[in-house]
């Protein structure tokens, strides 16, 4: 079977999953005591999903950047670079 769907249809089909992601994110942030987020680094398929970017931009309106890293091995490097740049700018 080969079927083409629109982005709107895809988002409608996955809306319940994104709502679950949103609520799990709330639970995790509360459990960790996180009060604010300056930057986000996404890994895997979600880094190309506009709906996840919209969800995160709405949840964190003061966010500076959302980085997408497709290769999970690069994730640690990107996180370290962001942290280092922040330390340099704050000093």
mmCIF file of N, CA and C in Angstrom:
data_model
loop_
_atom_site.group_PDB
_atom_site.id
_atom_site.type_symbol
_atom_site.label_atom_id
_atom_site.label_comp_id
_atom_site.label_asym_id
_atom_site.label_seq_id
_atom_site.Cartn_x
_atom_site.Cartn_y
_atom_site.Cartn_z
ATOM 1 N N UNK A 1 0.839 -1.181 0.000
ATOM 2 C CA UNK A 1 0.000 0.000 0.000
ATOM 3 C C UNK A 1 0.880 1.240 0.000
ATOM 4 N N UNK A 2 0.565 2.169 -0.847
ATOM 5 C CA UNK A 2 1.312 3.410 -0.944
ATOM 6 C C UNK A 2 0.310 4.556 -0.907
ATOM 7 N N UNK A 3 0.406 5.368 0.133
ATOM 8 C CA UNK A 3 -0.548 6.457 0.279
ATOM 9 C C UNK A 3 0.197 7.723 0.670
ATOM 10 N N UNK A 4 -0.176 8.819 0.066
ATOM 11 C CA UNK A 4 0.406 10.116 0.393
ATOM 12 C C UNK A 4 -0.548 10.850 1.314
ATOM 13 N N UNK A 5 0.011 11.433 2.391
ATOM 14 C CA UNK A 5 -0.827 12.216 3.300
ATOM 15 C C UNK A 5 -0.232 13.613 3.421
ATOM 16 N N UNK A 6 -1.064 14.559 3.746
ATOM 17 C CA UNK A 6 -0.607 15.930 3.928
ATOM 18 C C UNK A 6 -0.036 16.087 5.334
ATOM 19 N N UNK A 7 0.703 17.174 5.528
ATOM 20 C CA UNK A 7 1.228 17.458 6.860
ATOM 21 C C UNK A 7 0.074 17.643 7.847
ATOM 22 N N UNK A 8 -0.984 18.320 7.420
ATOM 23 C CA UNK A 8 -2.135 18.529 8.296
ATOM 24 C C UNK A 8 -2.743 17.195 8.723
ATOM 25 N N UNK A 9 -2.859 16.271 7.806
ATOM 26 C CA UNK A 9 -3.407 14.946 8.129
ATOM 27 C C UNK A 9 -2.464 14.195 9.066
ATOM 28 N N UNK A 10 -1.161 14.267 8.817
ATOM 29 C CA UNK A 10 -0.179 13.633 9.695
ATOM 30 C C UNK A 10 -0.299 14.192 11.106
ATOM 31 N N UNK A 11 -0.397 15.516 11.223
ATOM 32 C CA UNK A 11 -0.495 16.130 12.541
ATOM 33 C C UNK A 11 -1.792 15.734 13.239
ATOM 34 N N UNK A 12 -2.863 15.601 12.478
ATOM 35 C CA UNK A 12 -4.130 15.157 13.055
ATOM 36 C C UNK A 12 -4.014 13.716 13.555
ATOM 37 N N UNK A 13 -3.362 12.868 12.775
ATOM 38 C CA UNK A 13 -3.210 11.455 13.143
ATOM 39 C C UNK A 13 -2.321 11.280 14.377
ATOM 40 N N UNK A 14 -1.367 12.188 14.583
ATOM 41 C CA UNK A 14 -0.409 12.041 15.680
ATOM 42 C C UNK A 14 -0.680 12.990 16.847
ATOM 43 N N UNK A 15 -1.768 13.712 16.808
ATOM 44 C CA UNK A 15 -2.047 14.718 17.834
ATOM 45 C C UNK A 15 -2.037 14.130 19.245
ATOM 46 N N UNK A 16 -2.621 12.948 19.428
ATOM 47 C CA UNK A 16 -2.644 12.347 20.768
ATOM 48 C C UNK A 16 -1.238 12.018 21.260
ATOM 49 N N UNK A 17 -0.351 11.637 20.357
ATOM 50 C CA UNK A 17 1.032 11.351 20.746
ATOM 51 C C UNK A 17 1.755 12.618 21.195
ATOM 52 N N UNK A 18 1.529 13.709 20.484
ATOM 53 C CA UNK A 18 2.159 14.971 20.867
ATOM 54 C C UNK A 18 1.607 15.500 22.181
ATOM 55 N N UNK A 19 0.322 15.278 22.431
ATOM 56 C CA UNK A 19 -0.246 15.668 23.725
ATOM 57 C C UNK A 19 0.397 14.874 24.854
ATOM 58 N N UNK A 20 0.654 13.604 24.604
ATOM 59 C CA UNK A 20 1.314 12.765 25.607
ATOM 60 C C UNK A 20 2.753 13.241 25.835
ATOM 61 N N UNK A 21 3.460 13.575 24.761
ATOM 62 C CA UNK A 21 4.814 14.118 24.890
ATOM 63 C C UNK A 21 4.790 15.375 25.741
ATOM 64 N N UNK A 22 3.829 16.241 25.482
ATOM 65 C CA UNK A 22 3.701 17.500 26.223
ATOM 66 C C UNK A 22 3.497 17.236 27.718
ATOM 67 N N UNK A 23 2.593 16.323 28.057
ATOM 68 C CA UNK A 23 2.336 16.049 29.473
ATOM 69 C C UNK A 23 3.517 15.343 30.139
ATOM 70 N N UNK A 24 4.191 14.442 29.425
ATOM 71 C CA UNK A 24 5.378 13.781 29.983
ATOM 72 C C UNK A 24 6.507 14.783 30.210
ATOM 73 N N UNK A 25 6.632 15.743 29.320
ATOM 74 C CA UNK A 25 7.635 16.784 29.484
ATOM 75 C C UNK A 25 7.352 17.600 30.745
ATOM 76 N N UNK A 26 6.092 17.935 30.980
ATOM 77 C CA UNK A 26 5.720 18.649 32.206
ATOM 78 C C UNK A 26 6.088 17.851 33.450
ATOM 79 N N UNK A 27 5.783 16.571 33.433
ATOM 80 C CA UNK A 27 6.079 15.696 34.583
ATOM 81 C C UNK A 27 7.582 15.631 34.832
ATOM 82 N N UNK A 28 8.351 15.446 33.773
ATOM 83 C CA UNK A 28 9.812 15.340 33.920
ATOM 84 C C UNK A 28 10.427 16.643 34.412
ATOM 85 N N UNK A 29 10.020 17.762 33.847
ATOM 86 C CA UNK A 29 10.585 19.046 34.261
ATOM 87 C C UNK A 29 10.264 19.342 35.721
ATOM 88 N N UNK A 30 9.046 19.013 36.128
ATOM 89 C CA UNK A 30 8.651 19.226 37.526
ATOM 90 C C UNK A 30 9.470 18.326 38.445
ATOM 91 N N UNK A 31 9.629 17.061 38.069
ATOM 92 C CA UNK A 31 10.384 16.116 38.894
ATOM 93 C C UNK A 31 11.847 16.539 39.023
ATOM 94 N N UNK A 32 12.397 17.123 37.981
ATOM 95 C CA UNK A 32 13.793 17.555 37.999
ATOM 96 C C UNK A 32 13.982 18.937 38.623
ATOM 97 N N UNK A 33 12.882 19.639 38.859
ATOM 98 C CA UNK A 33 12.969 20.976 39.431
ATOM 99 C C UNK A 33 13.456 22.026 38.448
ATOM 100 N N UNK A 34 13.257 21.781 37.169
ATOM 101 C CA UNK A 34 13.708 22.725 36.137
ATOM 102 C C UNK A 34 12.731 23.898 36.095
ATOM 103 N N UNK A 35 13.279 25.106 36.204
ATOM 104 C CA UNK A 35 12.442 26.311 36.218
ATOM 105 C C UNK A 35 12.397 27.006 34.855
ATOM 106 N N UNK A 36 13.460 26.869 34.079
ATOM 107 C CA UNK A 36 13.499 27.518 32.773
ATOM 108 C C UNK A 36 14.458 26.806 31.836
ATOM 109 N N UNK A 37 14.264 27.040 30.568
ATOM 110 C CA UNK A 37 15.097 26.411 29.546
ATOM 111 C C UNK A 37 15.574 27.499 28.591
ATOM 112 N N UNK A 38 16.893 27.542 28.344
ATOM 113 C CA UNK A 38 17.453 28.525 27.418
ATOM 114 C C UNK A 38 17.610 27.959 26.011
ATOM 115 N N UNK A 39 18.023 26.701 25.931
ATOM 116 C CA UNK A 39 18.277 26.051 24.645
ATOM 117 C C UNK A 39 17.785 24.614 24.701
ATOM 118 N N UNK A 40 17.408 24.096 23.553
ATOM 119 C CA UNK A 40 17.022 22.693 23.451
ATOM 120 C C UNK A 40 17.820 22.048 22.330
ATOM 121 N N UNK A 41 18.230 20.807 22.568
ATOM 122 C CA UNK A 41 18.892 20.025 21.529
ATOM 123 C C UNK A 41 18.067 18.761 21.331
ATOM 124 N N UNK A 42 17.548 18.588 20.127
ATOM 125 C CA UNK A 42 16.741 17.422 19.794
ATOM 126 C C UNK A 42 17.590 16.431 19.019
ATOM 127 N N UNK A 43 17.303 15.174 19.213
ATOM 128 C CA UNK A 43 18.049 14.140 18.499
ATOM 129 C C UNK A 43 17.079 13.190 17.821
ATOM 130 N N UNK A 44 17.461 12.711 16.658
ATOM 131 C CA UNK A 44 16.651 11.731 15.953
ATOM 132 C C UNK A 44 15.628 12.367 15.041
ATOM 133 N N UNK A 45 14.592 11.605 14.750
ATOM 134 C CA UNK A 45 13.588 12.024 13.766
ATOM 135 C C UNK A 45 12.843 13.295 14.166
ATOM 136 N N UNK A 46 12.686 13.531 15.473
ATOM 137 C CA UNK A 46 11.941 14.712 15.902
ATOM 138 C C UNK A 46 12.604 16.027 15.517
ATOM 139 N N UNK A 47 13.892 16.010 15.252
ATOM 140 C CA UNK A 47 14.537 17.283 14.925
ATOM 141 C C UNK A 47 14.053 17.828 13.585
ATOM 142 N N UNK A 48 13.340 17.034 12.805
ATOM 143 C CA UNK A 48 12.802 17.505 11.528
ATOM 144 C C UNK A 48 11.288 17.694 11.563
ATOM 145 N N UNK A 49 10.679 17.531 12.726
ATOM 146 C CA UNK A 49 9.224 17.584 12.823
ATOM 147 C C UNK A 49 8.769 18.983 13.251
ATOM 148 N N UNK A 50 8.135 19.744 12.340
ATOM 149 C CA UNK A 50 7.695 21.095 12.690
ATOM 150 C C UNK A 50 6.765 21.128 13.900
ATOM 151 N N UNK A 51 5.933 20.109 14.050
ATOM 152 C CA UNK A 51 4.979 20.118 15.163
ATOM 153 C C UNK A 51 5.695 20.078 16.507
ATOM 154 N N UNK A 52 6.791 19.344 16.619
ATOM 155 C CA UNK A 52 7.517 19.302 17.891
ATOM 156 C C UNK A 52 8.187 20.655 18.142
ATOM 157 N N UNK A 53 8.687 21.297 17.097
ATOM 158 C CA UNK A 53 9.258 22.637 17.254
ATOM 159 C C UNK A 53 8.195 23.625 17.720
ATOM 160 N N UNK A 54 6.995 23.544 17.148
ATOM 161 C CA UNK A 54 5.899 24.424 17.562
ATOM 162 C C UNK A 54 5.498 24.170 19.010
ATOM 163 N N UNK A 55 5.402 22.903 19.390
ATOM 164 C CA UNK A 55 5.045 22.546 20.759
ATOM 165 C C UNK A 55 6.070 23.120 21.742
ATOM 166 N N UNK A 56 7.351 22.934 21.440
ATOM 167 C CA UNK A 56 8.406 23.407 22.338
ATOM 168 C C UNK A 56 8.490 24.928 22.360
ATOM 169 N N UNK A 57 8.279 25.564 21.225
ATOM 170 C CA UNK A 57 8.302 27.030 21.171
ATOM 171 C C UNK A 57 7.151 27.622 21.976
ATOM 172 N N UNK A 58 6.011 26.947 21.973
ATOM 173 C CA UNK A 58 4.868 27.400 22.757
ATOM 174 C C UNK A 58 5.106 27.166 24.246
ATOM 175 N N UNK A 59 5.644 26.003 24.590
ATOM 176 C CA UNK A 59 5.907 25.659 25.994
ATOM 177 C C UNK A 59 6.992 26.540 26.594
ATOM 178 N N UNK A 60 7.998 26.893 25.797
ATOM 179 C CA UNK A 60 9.120 27.704 26.259
ATOM 180 C C UNK A 60 9.223 28.958 25.387
ATOM 181 N N UNK A 61 8.357 29.961 25.608
ATOM 182 C CA UNK A 61 8.324 31.126 24.726
ATOM 183 C C UNK A 61 9.601 31.972 24.755
ATOM 184 N N UNK A 62 10.388 31.858 25.817
ATOM 185 C CA UNK A 62 11.618 32.653 25.910
ATOM 186 C C UNK A 62 12.849 31.898 25.432
ATOM 187 N N UNK A 63 12.633 30.770 24.808
ATOM 188 C CA UNK A 63 13.758 29.936 24.382
ATOM 189 C C UNK A 63 14.577 30.648 23.316
ATOM 190 N N UNK A 64 15.882 30.478 23.432
ATOM 191 C CA UNK A 64 16.776 31.134 22.492
ATOM 192 C C UNK A 64 16.922 30.322 21.207
ATOM 193 N N UNK A 65 17.128 29.020 21.326
ATOM 194 C CA UNK A 65 17.386 28.196 20.150
ATOM 195 C C UNK A 65 16.873 26.772 20.355
ATOM 196 N N UNK A 66 16.463 26.170 19.246
ATOM 197 C CA UNK A 66 16.169 24.738 19.218
ATOM 198 C C UNK A 66 17.103 24.143 18.172
ATOM 199 N N UNK A 67 18.011 23.290 18.622
ATOM 200 C CA UNK A 67 18.982 22.674 17.732
ATOM 201 C C UNK A 67 18.522 21.273 17.368
ATOM 202 N N UNK A 68 18.705 20.901 16.128
ATOM 203 C CA UNK A 68 18.397 19.552 15.678
ATOM 204 C C UNK A 68 19.665 18.818 15.301
ATOM 205 N N UNK A 69 19.840 17.659 15.892
ATOM 206 C CA UNK A 69 21.016 16.832 15.602
ATOM 207 C C UNK A 69 20.512 15.471 15.168
ATOM 208 N N UNK A 70 20.704 15.142 13.903
ATOM 209 C CA UNK A 70 20.209 13.863 13.406
ATOM 210 C C UNK A 70 21.057 12.696 13.901
ATOM 211 N N UNK A 71 22.361 12.892 13.967
ATOM 212 C CA UNK A 71 23.261 11.838 14.396
ATOM 213 C C UNK A 71 23.408 11.930 15.915
ATOM 214 N N UNK A 72 22.920 10.935 16.619
ATOM 215 C CA UNK A 72 22.922 10.994 18.087
ATOM 216 C C UNK A 72 24.329 11.080 18.664
ATOM 217 N N UNK A 73 25.337 10.638 17.921
ATOM 218 C CA UNK A 73 26.708 10.737 18.407
ATOM 219 C C UNK A 73 27.177 12.194 18.469
ATOM 220 N N UNK A 74 26.556 13.045 17.654
ATOM 221 C CA UNK A 74 26.907 14.464 17.662
ATOM 222 C C UNK A 74 26.239 15.210 18.815
ATOM 223 N N UNK A 75 25.248 14.588 19.435
ATOM 224 C CA UNK A 75 24.459 15.256 20.462
ATOM 225 C C UNK A 75 25.316 15.766 21.611
ATOM 226 N N UNK A 76 26.201 14.961 22.115
ATOM 227 C CA UNK A 76 27.053 15.365 23.233
ATOM 228 C C UNK A 76 27.963 16.515 22.818
ATOM 229 N N UNK A 77 28.497 16.444 21.617
ATOM 230 C CA UNK A 77 29.372 17.511 21.124
ATOM 231 C C UNK A 77 28.620 18.831 21.039
ATOM 232 N N UNK A 78 27.426 18.803 20.474
ATOM 233 C CA UNK A 78 26.636 20.026 20.346
ATOM 234 C C UNK A 78 26.313 20.586 21.733
ATOM 235 N N UNK A 79 25.906 19.727 22.654
ATOM 236 C CA UNK A 79 25.614 20.169 24.020
ATOM 237 C C UNK A 79 26.824 20.800 24.680
ATOM 238 N N UNK A 80 27.997 20.212 24.491
ATOM 239 C CA UNK A 80 29.226 20.762 25.068
ATOM 240 C C UNK A 80 29.572 22.119 24.463
ATOM 241 N N UNK A 81 29.388 22.256 23.161
ATOM 242 C CA UNK A 81 29.679 23.529 22.498
ATOM 243 C C UNK A 81 28.737 24.621 23.016
ATOM 244 N N UNK A 82 27.457 24.305 23.149
ATOM 245 C CA UNK A 82 26.494 25.279 23.668
ATOM 246 C C UNK A 82 26.882 25.691 25.089
ATOM 247 N N UNK A 83 27.207 24.718 25.911
ATOM 248 C CA UNK A 83 27.591 24.995 27.292
ATOM 249 C C UNK A 83 28.845 25.859 27.355
ATOM 250 N N UNK A 84 29.839 25.542 26.557
ATOM 251 C CA UNK A 84 31.084 26.297 26.536
ATOM 252 C C UNK A 84 30.842 27.734 26.078
ATOM 253 N N UNK A 85 30.064 27.915 25.023
ATOM 254 C CA UNK A 85 29.757 29.259 24.528
ATOM 255 C C UNK A 85 29.030 30.071 25.592
ATOM 256 N N UNK A 86 28.109 29.449 26.284
ATOM 257 C CA UNK A 86 27.374 30.140 27.340
ATOM 258 C C UNK A 86 28.319 30.562 28.460
ATOM 259 N N UNK A 87 29.229 29.684 28.842
ATOM 260 C CA UNK A 87 30.201 30.017 29.889
ATOM 261 C C UNK A 87 31.089 31.182 29.457
ATOM 262 N N UNK A 88 31.520 31.187 28.213
ATOM 263 C CA UNK A 88 32.371 32.269 27.711
ATOM 264 C C UNK A 88 31.594 33.587 27.707
ATOM 265 N N UNK A 89 30.366 33.563 27.242
ATOM 266 C CA UNK A 89 29.564 34.782 27.185
ATOM 267 C C UNK A 89 29.195 35.308 28.570
ATOM 268 N N UNK A 90 29.025 34.403 29.528
ATOM 269 C CA UNK A 90 28.662 34.814 30.886
ATOM 270 C C UNK A 90 29.839 35.320 31.696
ATOM 271 N N UNK A 91 31.079 35.057 31.221
ATOM 272 C CA UNK A 91 32.237 35.478 32.013
ATOM 273 C C UNK A 91 32.753 36.838 31.602
#
